[in-house]
Amino acid sequence: MESAAVTVDSVADKLKKQSLGNDGSNSKRMLKLEELNWDHSFVRELPADPRTDTIPREVLHACYTKMLPSVEVENPQLVVWSESVAELLELDPKEFERPDFPLLFSGASPLVRAVPYAQNYGGHQFGMWAGQLGDGRAITLGEVLNSKSERWELQLKGAGKTPYSRFADGLAVLRSSIREFLCSEAMHSLGIPTTRALCLVMTGKDVSRDMFYDGNPKDEPGAIVCRVAESFLRFGSYQLHAFRGKEDLEIVRTLADYTIRLHFPHLENMSKSESISFSTGEEDDSVVDLTSNKYAAWAVEVAERTASTIARWQGVGFTHGVMNTDNMSVLGLTIDYGPFGFLDAFDPSFTPNTTDLPGRRYCFANQPDIGLWNVAQFATTLSTAQLLNDKEANYAMERYGIKFMDDYQVIMTKKLGLVKYNKHMIGELLKNMAVDKVDYTNFFRLLSNIKADPTISDKQLLIPLKAALLDIGQERKEAWTSWVKSYIQELSTSGVSDDERKASMNSVNPKYILRNYLCQSAIDAAEQEDFGEVRRLLKVMQRPFDEQPGMEKYARLPPAWAYRPGVGMLSCSS
């Protein structure tokens, strides 16, 4: 019996060492690229396009087209990579040093066991149904499962033509690729749900782009980002099949079942003891129990995740720029970084998208309402496929509104260091900030320096905010003095010490955000094959709430050149 016990113990020790690392430490064994644990559930479980050519066409009754990357490269170079994303995949950091790494992540050489494809989806663009859109320049390599059974989809953006490219070339330029790489990682560090980026490779070949749509294209360096997310499924992935009518409605159900099973498994086995029910408030006082319809529970969760993400955008002053339904993730991730921008001078009507200028549909202040509009389109899709009834669809939209307001109020309360939400005080503050075009990020960071001392003289009240309140006249000084007085009065009743409040506020109000001019400086250097600034900017943006002595220049207000076309604002093609 004793020898048997020793044998069992030795097996257990071996298993423990394998899971912890051979030295028994807590570090997981890091993998080579050839050792990644690929899964291909999307390809395996969903209907495929029978064709694999890249001829632009309507792809019917299919969720994807199998497609090899076709981008041409010439001595490709690795520009930047994310160690934290490599950790998610349990990929050995030494793999980035491989001479063939740029070839593998440009798509020029195939990755072992990858099964590449382009996804088929549709969407509303600027409020109008656009029909089939699809991955016109993105090719998914497959899904990697790590040791925690987390699923991570890897996708090359800019890897060549697909049937969904329409009249485009399927390629991407260094300029937009740097912006996407850096913002994906910056948003993650700000605590905002987002797709991630593993690496960025320069192809060594030029790509022609007409950045301003003015008939003056120019050659720019080509590049490819490897994007990473649990899934790149969008509202438009379901919409396309619902819009195509009877024959494709079953695909909506199949795709919904697939999504729930892999990404919302908690909704598969809800019991009545976890009852989620609500009163419709109608005359018959009917109650709908979401545990009886997993699709209704799913629609509600998609709505709430979307609301939560957009509330966080508003909190840091992020404007997406292109909130079309094909750019809305069903996982509530921030997805598809095109002409995005963080607020510098506070302007609720700010849009970073030149294409959006006539109507400003996607401006900063409109984002919460557009989120609701998009959720309504998603709910309509599920209703069309008879997965939801009208009451369930309406409830999903109702939950969006409640979740957004709940999260937004919590975020703004924390930003001001208040104990409870004060609608009037926050409203007045935003009004003042808009009048004086106050820098959104720097103002909230400086606000933590206000002392909760009602005896401070009027002359000294605004000193902590001096760096943000630039060039304001006497009348505006009086408006700000009045606001700061009421703010101090509110703080003085909270019972929270100045130091404690400052630490708390600085943990939610970033010092560093990815301003467009910082991106442009990194792009200008990278186009001369100097990648140092891209890498420095990544490091700074990975710790946005820390002071980072010596890095203060990255928190500065934008210089005058930051407002020129192509820096502060970009087109959809960017």
mmCIF file with all atom_site columns, C-alpha atoms in Angstrom, residues 196-371:
data_model
loop_
_atom_site.group_PDB
_atom_site.id
_atom_site.type_symbol
_atom_site.label_atom_id
_atom_site.label_alt_id
_atom_site.label_comp_id
_atom_site.label_asym_id
_atom_site.label_entity_id
_atom_site.label_seq_id
_atom_site.pdbx_PDB_ins_code
_atom_site.Cartn_x
_atom_site.Cartn_y
_atom_site.Cartn_z
_atom_site.occupancy
_atom_site.B_iso_or_equiv
_atom_site.pdbx_formal_charge
_atom_site.auth_seq_id
_atom_site.auth_comp_id
_atom_site.auth_asym_id
_atom_site.auth_atom_id
_atom_site.pdbx_PDB_model_num
ATOM 1   C CA . ARG A 1 196 ? -6.401  43.688 -28.098 1.00 0.00 ? 196 ARG A CA 1
ATOM 2   C CA . ALA A 1 197 ? -3.337  43.726 -30.342 1.00 0.00 ? 197 ALA A CA 1
ATOM 3   C CA . LEU A 1 198 ? -0.495  41.193 -30.233 1.00 0.00 ? 198 LEU A CA 1
ATOM 4   C CA . CYS A 1 199 ? 1.903   42.751 -32.723 1.00 0.00 ? 199 CYS A CA 1
ATOM 5   C CA . LEU A 1 200 ? 2.363   45.132 -35.637 1.00 0.00 ? 200 LEU A CA 1
ATOM 6   C CA . VAL A 1 201 ? 4.457   44.264 -38.683 1.00 0.00 ? 201 VAL A CA 1
ATOM 7   C CA . MET A 1 202 ? 5.574   46.554 -41.498 1.00 0.00 ? 202 MET A CA 1
ATOM 8   C CA . THR A 1 203 ? 5.264   44.745 -44.839 1.00 0.00 ? 203 THR A CA 1
ATOM 9   C CA . GLY A 1 204 ? 8.071   46.595 -46.633 1.00 0.00 ? 204 GLY A CA 1
ATOM 10  C CA . LYS A 1 205 ? 5.675   47.420 -49.503 1.00 0.00 ? 205 LYS A CA 1
ATOM 11  C CA . ASP A 1 206 ? 3.869   50.690 -50.136 1.00 0.00 ? 206 ASP A CA 1
ATOM 12  C CA . VAL A 1 207 ? 0.092   51.053 -50.267 1.00 0.00 ? 207 VAL A CA 1
ATOM 13  C CA . SER A 1 208 ? -1.719  53.850 -52.110 1.00 0.00 ? 208 SER A CA 1
ATOM 14  C CA . ARG A 1 209 ? -4.259  55.796 -50.023 1.00 0.00 ? 209 ARG A CA 1
ATOM 15  C CA . ASP A 1 210 ? -6.388  58.879 -50.673 1.00 0.00 ? 210 ASP A CA 1
ATOM 16  C CA . MET A 1 211 ? -6.635  59.939 -47.031 1.00 0.00 ? 211 MET A CA 1
ATOM 17  C CA . PHE A 1 212 ? -8.824  62.994 -47.651 1.00 0.00 ? 212 PHE A CA 1
ATOM 18  C CA . TYR A 1 213 ? -10.937 61.584 -50.525 1.00 0.00 ? 213 TYR A CA 1
ATOM 19  C CA . ASP A 1 214 ? -9.787  64.565 -52.615 1.00 0.00 ? 214 ASP A CA 1
ATOM 20  C CA . GLY A 1 215 ? -8.388  62.706 -55.598 1.00 0.00 ? 215 GLY A CA 1
ATOM 21  C CA . ASN A 1 216 ? -4.776  62.985 -54.390 1.00 0.00 ? 216 ASN A CA 1
ATOM 22  C CA . PRO A 1 217 ? -3.672  59.511 -53.316 1.00 0.00 ? 217 PRO A CA 1
ATOM 23  C CA . LYS A 1 218 ? -0.165  58.963 -52.028 1.00 0.00 ? 218 LYS A CA 1
ATOM 24  C CA . ASP A 1 219 ? 1.970   55.954 -51.266 1.00 0.00 ? 219 ASP A CA 1
ATOM 25  C CA . GLU A 1 220 ? 2.297   55.013 -47.600 1.00 0.00 ? 220 GLU A CA 1
ATOM 26  C CA . PRO A 1 221 ? 4.145   52.157 -45.872 1.00 0.00 ? 221 PRO A CA 1
ATOM 27  C CA . GLY A 1 222 ? 1.989   49.014 -45.625 1.00 0.00 ? 222 GLY A CA 1
ATOM 28  C CA . ALA A 1 223 ? 1.473   47.242 -42.279 1.00 0.00 ? 223 ALA A CA 1
ATOM 29  C CA . ILE A 1 224 ? -0.504  44.510 -40.540 1.00 0.00 ? 224 ILE A CA 1
ATOM 30  C CA . VAL A 1 225 ? -1.858  44.342 -36.984 1.00 0.00 ? 225 VAL A CA 1
ATOM 31  C CA . CYS A 1 226 ? -2.542  41.004 -35.328 1.00 0.00 ? 226 CYS A CA 1
ATOM 32  C CA . ARG A 1 227 ? -5.757  41.719 -33.422 1.00 0.00 ? 227 ARG A CA 1
ATOM 33  C CA . VAL A 1 228 ? -6.847  39.467 -30.557 1.00 0.00 ? 228 VAL A CA 1
ATOM 34  C CA . ALA A 1 229 ? -10.299 39.064 -28.965 1.00 0.00 ? 229 ALA A CA 1
ATOM 35  C CA . GLU A 1 230 ? -12.490 36.373 -27.468 1.00 0.00 ? 230 GLU A CA 1
ATOM 36  C CA . SER A 1 231 ? -14.558 36.847 -30.620 1.00 0.00 ? 231 SER A CA 1
ATOM 37  C CA . PHE A 1 232 ? -14.940 39.356 -33.451 1.00 0.00 ? 232 PHE A CA 1
ATOM 38  C CA . LEU A 1 233 ? -18.679 38.687 -33.840 1.00 0.00 ? 233 LEU A CA 1
ATOM 39  C CA . ARG A 1 234 ? -20.650 41.898 -34.384 1.00 0.00 ? 234 ARG A CA 1
ATOM 40  C CA . PHE A 1 235 ? -24.292 42.977 -34.405 1.00 0.00 ? 235 PHE A CA 1
ATOM 41  C CA . GLY A 1 236 ? -23.998 42.875 -38.197 1.00 0.00 ? 236 GLY A CA 1
ATOM 42  C CA . SER A 1 237 ? -22.989 39.188 -38.120 1.00 0.00 ? 237 SER A CA 1
ATOM 43  C CA . TYR A 1 238 ? -26.600 38.375 -37.194 1.00 0.00 ? 238 TYR A CA 1
ATOM 44  C CA . GLN A 1 239 ? -28.264 41.248 -39.038 1.00 0.00 ? 239 GLN A CA 1
ATOM 45  C CA . LEU A 1 240 ? -27.099 40.152 -42.481 1.00 0.00 ? 240 LEU A CA 1
ATOM 46  C CA . HIS A 1 241 ? -28.865 36.778 -42.308 1.00 0.00 ? 241 HIS A CA 1
ATOM 47  C CA . ALA A 1 242 ? -32.057 38.250 -40.835 1.00 0.00 ? 242 ALA A CA 1
ATOM 48  C CA . PHE A 1 243 ? -32.213 40.831 -43.631 1.00 0.00 ? 243 PHE A CA 1
ATOM 49  C CA . ARG A 1 244 ? -31.852 38.102 -46.255 1.00 0.00 ? 244 ARG A CA 1
ATOM 50  C CA . GLY A 1 245 ? -35.139 36.573 -45.181 1.00 0.00 ? 245 GLY A CA 1
ATOM 51  C CA . LYS A 1 246 ? -36.623 33.126 -44.691 1.00 0.00 ? 246 LYS A CA 1
ATOM 52  C CA . GLU A 1 247 ? -33.848 31.004 -46.102 1.00 0.00 ? 247 GLU A CA 1
ATOM 53  C CA . ASP A 1 248 ? -31.215 32.507 -43.804 1.00 0.00 ? 248 ASP A CA 1
ATOM 54  C CA . LEU A 1 249 ? -33.245 32.957 -40.614 1.00 0.00 ? 249 LEU A CA 1
ATOM 55  C CA . GLU A 1 250 ? -32.082 29.571 -39.346 1.00 0.00 ? 250 GLU A CA 1
ATOM 56  C CA . ILE A 1 251 ? -28.493 30.841 -39.595 1.00 0.00 ? 251 ILE A CA 1
ATOM 57  C CA . VAL A 1 252 ? -29.364 33.581 -37.086 1.00 0.00 ? 252 VAL A CA 1
ATOM 58  C CA . ARG A 1 253 ? -30.452 30.888 -34.611 1.00 0.00 ? 253 ARG A CA 1
ATOM 59  C CA . THR A 1 254 ? -27.407 28.703 -35.358 1.00 0.00 ? 254 THR A CA 1
ATOM 60  C CA . LEU A 1 255 ? -25.057 31.652 -34.865 1.00 0.00 ? 255 LEU A CA 1
ATOM 61  C CA . ALA A 1 256 ? -26.869 32.720 -31.677 1.00 0.00 ? 256 ALA A CA 1
ATOM 62  C CA . ASP A 1 257 ? -26.640 29.163 -30.273 1.00 0.00 ? 257 ASP A CA 1
ATOM 63  C CA . TYR A 1 258 ? -22.924 29.051 -31.108 1.00 0.00 ? 258 TYR A CA 1
ATOM 64  C CA . THR A 1 259 ? -22.279 32.448 -29.469 1.00 0.00 ? 259 THR A CA 1
ATOM 65  C CA . ILE A 1 260 ? -24.202 31.640 -26.293 1.00 0.00 ? 260 ILE A CA 1
ATOM 66  C CA . ARG A 1 261 ? -22.576 28.228 -25.868 1.00 0.00 ? 261 ARG A CA 1
ATOM 67  C CA . LEU A 1 262 ? -19.019 29.533 -26.283 1.00 0.00 ? 262 LEU A CA 1
ATOM 68  C CA . HIS A 1 263 ? -19.182 33.078 -24.909 1.00 0.00 ? 263 HIS A CA 1
ATOM 69  C CA . PHE A 1 264 ? -22.249 33.215 -22.638 1.00 0.00 ? 264 PHE A CA 1
ATOM 70  C CA . PRO A 1 265 ? -22.326 29.645 -21.242 1.00 0.00 ? 265 PRO A CA 1
ATOM 71  C CA . HIS A 1 266 ? -23.955 30.807 -17.995 1.00 0.00 ? 266 HIS A CA 1
ATOM 72  C CA . LEU A 1 267 ? -27.145 31.463 -19.998 1.00 0.00 ? 267 LEU A CA 1
ATOM 73  C CA . GLU A 1 268 ? -27.389 27.861 -21.206 1.00 0.00 ? 268 GLU A CA 1
ATOM 74  C CA . ASN A 1 269 ? -28.240 26.293 -17.885 1.00 0.00 ? 269 ASN A CA 1
ATOM 75  C CA . MET A 1 270 ? -30.156 28.926 -15.953 1.00 0.00 ? 270 MET A CA 1
ATOM 76  C CA . SER A 1 271 ? -32.478 27.407 -13.405 1.00 0.00 ? 271 SER A CA 1
ATOM 77  C CA . LYS A 1 272 ? -35.690 28.903 -12.068 1.00 0.00 ? 272 LYS A CA 1
ATOM 78  C CA . SER A 1 273 ? -33.897 29.580 -8.796  1.00 0.00 ? 273 SER A CA 1
ATOM 79  C CA . GLU A 1 274 ? -31.849 32.174 -10.689 1.00 0.00 ? 274 GLU A CA 1
ATOM 80  C CA . SER A 1 275 ? -35.035 33.672 -12.054 1.00 0.00 ? 275 SER A CA 1
ATOM 81  C CA . ILE A 1 276 ? -34.621 36.903 -13.927 1.00 0.00 ? 276 ILE A CA 1
ATOM 82  C CA . SER A 1 277 ? -38.095 38.289 -14.397 1.00 0.00 ? 277 SER A CA 1
ATOM 83  C CA . PHE A 1 278 ? -39.687 41.651 -14.919 1.00 0.00 ? 278 PHE A CA 1
ATOM 84  C CA . SER A 1 279 ? -43.083 43.231 -15.067 1.00 0.00 ? 279 SER A CA 1
ATOM 85  C CA . THR A 1 280 ? -43.937 44.700 -18.471 1.00 0.00 ? 280 THR A CA 1
ATOM 86  C CA . GLY A 1 281 ? -45.958 47.413 -16.775 1.00 0.00 ? 281 GLY A CA 1
ATOM 87  C CA . GLU A 1 282 ? -48.818 46.865 -19.200 1.00 0.00 ? 282 GLU A CA 1
ATOM 88  C CA . GLU A 1 283 ? -52.496 46.544 -18.308 1.00 0.00 ? 283 GLU A CA 1
ATOM 89  C CA . ASP A 1 284 ? -52.416 42.765 -18.101 1.00 0.00 ? 284 ASP A CA 1
ATOM 90  C CA . ASP A 1 285 ? -49.447 43.121 -15.694 1.00 0.00 ? 285 ASP A CA 1
ATOM 91  C CA . SER A 1 286 ? -47.757 40.223 -17.479 1.00 0.00 ? 286 SER A CA 1
ATOM 92  C CA . VAL A 1 287 ? -44.364 39.029 -16.297 1.00 0.00 ? 287 VAL A CA 1
ATOM 93  C CA . VAL A 1 288 ? -41.672 37.675 -18.596 1.00 0.00 ? 288 VAL A CA 1
ATOM 94  C CA . ASP A 1 289 ? -39.176 35.246 -17.095 1.00 0.00 ? 289 ASP A CA 1
ATOM 95  C CA . LEU A 1 290 ? -35.868 35.469 -18.940 1.00 0.00 ? 290 LEU A CA 1
ATOM 96  C CA . THR A 1 291 ? -34.869 32.017 -17.688 1.00 0.00 ? 291 THR A CA 1
ATOM 97  C CA . SER A 1 292 ? -37.452 30.570 -20.057 1.00 0.00 ? 292 SER A CA 1
ATOM 98  C CA . ASN A 1 293 ? -35.767 32.059 -23.149 1.00 0.00 ? 293 ASN A CA 1
ATOM 99  C CA . LYS A 1 294 ? -31.977 32.070 -23.333 1.00 0.00 ? 294 LYS A CA 1
ATOM 100 C CA . TYR A 1 295 ? -32.075 34.364 -26.389 1.00 0.00 ? 295 TYR A CA 1
ATOM 101 C CA . ALA A 1 296 ? -33.948 37.019 -24.404 1.00 0.00 ? 296 ALA A CA 1
ATOM 102 C CA . ALA A 1 297 ? -31.467 36.724 -21.532 1.00 0.00 ? 297 ALA A CA 1
ATOM 103 C CA . TRP A 1 298 ? -28.648 36.999 -24.080 1.00 0.00 ? 298 TRP A CA 1
ATOM 104 C CA . ALA A 1 299 ? -30.144 40.107 -25.729 1.00 0.00 ? 299 ALA A CA 1
ATOM 105 C CA . VAL A 1 300 ? -30.384 41.749 -22.301 1.00 0.00 ? 300 VAL A CA 1
ATOM 106 C CA . GLU A 1 301 ? -26.750 40.919 -21.512 1.00 0.00 ? 301 GLU A CA 1
ATOM 107 C CA . VAL A 1 302 ? -25.542 42.209 -24.898 1.00 0.00 ? 302 VAL A CA 1
ATOM 108 C CA . ALA A 1 303 ? -27.501 45.430 -24.266 1.00 0.00 ? 303 ALA A CA 1
ATOM 109 C CA . GLU A 1 304 ? -26.042 45.834 -20.771 1.00 0.00 ? 304 GLU A CA 1
ATOM 110 C CA . ARG A 1 305 ? -22.467 45.105 -21.844 1.00 0.00 ? 305 ARG A CA 1
ATOM 111 C CA . THR A 1 306 ? -22.811 47.649 -24.646 1.00 0.00 ? 306 THR A CA 1
ATOM 112 C CA . ALA A 1 307 ? -24.192 50.252 -22.243 1.00 0.00 ? 307 ALA A CA 1
ATOM 113 C CA . SER A 1 308 ? -21.408 49.633 -19.741 1.00 0.00 ? 308 SER A CA 1
ATOM 114 C CA . THR A 1 309 ? -18.668 50.022 -22.355 1.00 0.00 ? 309 THR A CA 1
ATOM 115 C CA . ILE A 1 310 ? -20.131 53.261 -23.737 1.00 0.00 ? 310 ILE A CA 1
ATOM 116 C CA . ALA A 1 311 ? -20.484 54.673 -20.206 1.00 0.00 ? 311 ALA A CA 1
ATOM 117 C CA . ARG A 1 312 ? -16.765 54.044 -19.777 1.00 0.00 ? 312 ARG A CA 1
ATOM 118 C CA . TRP A 1 313 ? -16.032 55.772 -23.093 1.00 0.00 ? 313 TRP A CA 1
ATOM 119 C CA . GLN A 1 314 ? -17.872 58.844 -21.807 1.00 0.00 ? 314 GLN A CA 1
ATOM 120 C CA . GLY A 1 315 ? -15.899 58.699 -18.577 1.00 0.00 ? 315 GLY A CA 1
ATOM 121 C CA . VAL A 1 316 ? -12.501 59.041 -20.291 1.00 0.00 ? 316 VAL A CA 1
ATOM 122 C CA . GLY A 1 317 ? -13.672 61.257 -23.173 1.00 0.00 ? 317 GLY A CA 1
ATOM 123 C CA . PHE A 1 318 ? -13.252 58.618 -25.886 1.00 0.00 ? 318 PHE A CA 1
ATOM 124 C CA . THR A 1 319 ? -15.109 59.110 -29.171 1.00 0.00 ? 319 THR A CA 1
ATOM 125 C CA . HIS A 1 320 ? -15.268 56.050 -31.423 1.00 0.00 ? 320 HIS A CA 1
ATOM 126 C CA . GLY A 1 321 ? -16.151 57.941 -34.593 1.00 0.00 ? 321 GLY A CA 1
ATOM 127 C CA . VAL A 1 322 ? -17.874 55.120 -36.524 1.00 0.00 ? 322 VAL A CA 1
ATOM 128 C CA . MET A 1 323 ? -20.541 53.419 -34.412 1.00 0.00 ? 323 MET A CA 1
ATOM 129 C CA . ASN A 1 324 ? -22.053 51.520 -37.346 1.00 0.00 ? 324 ASN A CA 1
ATOM 130 C CA . THR A 1 325 ? -23.709 48.229 -36.352 1.00 0.00 ? 325 THR A CA 1
ATOM 131 C CA . ASP A 1 326 ? -20.934 46.285 -38.093 1.00 0.00 ? 326 ASP A CA 1
ATOM 132 C CA . ASN A 1 327 ? -18.537 47.948 -35.610 1.00 0.00 ? 327 ASN A CA 1
ATOM 133 C CA . MET A 1 328 ? -20.508 46.839 -32.518 1.00 0.00 ? 328 MET A CA 1
ATOM 134 C CA . SER A 1 329 ? -19.228 43.748 -30.694 1.00 0.00 ? 329 SER A CA 1
ATOM 135 C CA . VAL A 1 330 ? -21.784 41.335 -29.199 1.00 0.00 ? 330 VAL A CA 1
ATOM 136 C CA . LEU A 1 331 ? -19.318 40.879 -26.325 1.00 0.00 ? 331 LEU A CA 1
ATOM 137 C CA . GLY A 1 332 ? -19.468 44.591 -25.510 1.00 0.00 ? 332 GLY A CA 1
ATOM 138 C CA . LEU A 1 333 ? -15.885 45.200 -26.647 1.00 0.00 ? 333 LEU A CA 1
ATOM 139 C CA . THR A 1 334 ? -14.604 48.382 -28.225 1.00 0.00 ? 334 THR A CA 1
ATOM 140 C CA . ILE A 1 335 ? -13.926 47.179 -31.768 1.00 0.00 ? 335 ILE A CA 1
ATOM 141 C CA . ASP A 1 336 ? -12.593 48.605 -35.068 1.00 0.00 ? 336 ASP A CA 1
ATOM 142 C CA . TYR A 1 337 ? -10.379 51.591 -34.322 1.00 0.00 ? 337 TYR A CA 1
ATOM 143 C CA . GLY A 1 338 ? -10.648 53.947 -37.298 1.00 0.00 ? 338 GLY A CA 1
ATOM 144 C CA . PRO A 1 339 ? -11.062 57.721 -36.879 1.00 0.00 ? 339 PRO A CA 1
ATOM 145 C CA . PHE A 1 340 ? -11.263 57.622 -33.066 1.00 0.00 ? 340 PHE A CA 1
ATOM 146 C CA . GLY A 1 341 ? -10.243 60.477 -30.794 1.00 0.00 ? 341 GLY A CA 1
ATOM 147 C CA . PHE A 1 342 ? -10.030 61.373 -27.104 1.00 0.00 ? 342 PHE A CA 1
ATOM 148 C CA . LEU A 1 343 ? -11.451 64.746 -26.128 1.00 0.00 ? 343 LEU A CA 1
ATOM 149 C CA . ASP A 1 344 ? -8.862  67.458 -25.708 1.00 0.00 ? 344 ASP A CA 1
ATOM 150 C CA . ALA A 1 345 ? -10.860 70.682 -25.313 1.00 0.00 ? 345 ALA A CA 1
ATOM 151 C CA . PHE A 1 346 ? -14.241 69.572 -23.973 1.00 0.00 ? 346 PHE A CA 1
ATOM 152 C CA . ASP A 1 347 ? -16.793 69.777 -26.781 1.00 0.00 ? 347 ASP A CA 1
ATOM 153 C CA . PRO A 1 348 ? -19.881 67.528 -26.621 1.00 0.00 ? 348 PRO A CA 1
ATOM 154 C CA . SER A 1 349 ? -20.300 67.841 -30.417 1.00 0.00 ? 349 SER A CA 1
ATOM 155 C CA . PHE A 1 350 ? -16.740 66.625 -31.132 1.00 0.00 ? 350 PHE A CA 1
ATOM 156 C CA . THR A 1 351 ? -16.405 63.989 -33.840 1.00 0.00 ? 351 THR A CA 1
ATOM 157 C CA . PRO A 1 352 ? -12.983 62.712 -34.969 1.00 0.00 ? 352 PRO A CA 1
ATOM 158 C CA . ASN A 1 353 ? -14.478 61.482 -38.263 1.00 0.00 ? 353 ASN A CA 1
ATOM 159 C CA . THR A 1 354 ? -14.461 63.848 -41.266 1.00 0.00 ? 354 THR A CA 1
ATOM 160 C CA . THR A 1 355 ? -17.117 61.662 -42.922 1.00 0.00 ? 355 THR A CA 1
ATOM 161 C CA . ASP A 1 356 ? -19.391 62.330 -39.926 1.00 0.00 ? 356 ASP A CA 1
ATOM 162 C CA . LEU A 1 357 ? -19.034 66.120 -40.003 1.00 0.00 ? 357 LEU A CA 1
ATOM 163 C CA . PRO A 1 358 ? -22.269 67.044 -41.827 1.00 0.00 ? 358 PRO A CA 1
ATOM 164 C CA . GLY A 1 359 ? -24.620 65.476 -39.255 1.00 0.00 ? 359 GLY A CA 1
ATOM 165 C CA . ARG A 1 360 ? -22.249 64.600 -36.377 1.00 0.00 ? 360 ARG A CA 1
ATOM 166 C CA . ARG A 1 361 ? -24.284 61.435 -35.847 1.00 0.00 ? 361 ARG A CA 1
ATOM 167 C CA . TYR A 1 362 ? -21.398 59.824 -33.979 1.00 0.00 ? 362 TYR A CA 1
ATOM 168 C CA . CYS A 1 363 ? -20.201 62.828 -31.961 1.00 0.00 ? 363 CYS A CA 1
ATOM 169 C CA . PHE A 1 364 ? -19.191 62.390 -28.304 1.00 0.00 ? 364 PHE A CA 1
ATOM 170 C CA . ALA A 1 365 ? -22.544 63.468 -26.809 1.00 0.00 ? 365 ALA A CA 1
ATOM 171 C CA . ASN A 1 366 ? -24.539 61.195 -29.139 1.00 0.00 ? 366 ASN A CA 1
ATOM 172 C CA . GLN A 1 367 ? -22.714 57.954 -28.322 1.00 0.00 ? 367 GLN A CA 1
ATOM 173 C CA . PRO A 1 368 ? -25.121 56.770 -25.587 1.00 0.00 ? 368 PRO A CA 1
ATOM 174 C CA . ASP A 1 369 ? -28.173 57.290 -27.839 1.00 0.00 ? 369 ASP A CA 1
ATOM 175 C CA . ILE A 1 370 ? -26.489 55.645 -30.819 1.00 0.00 ? 370 ILE A CA 1
ATOM 176 C CA . GLY A 1 371 ? -25.658 52.673 -28.601 1.00 0.00 ? 371 GLY A CA 1
#
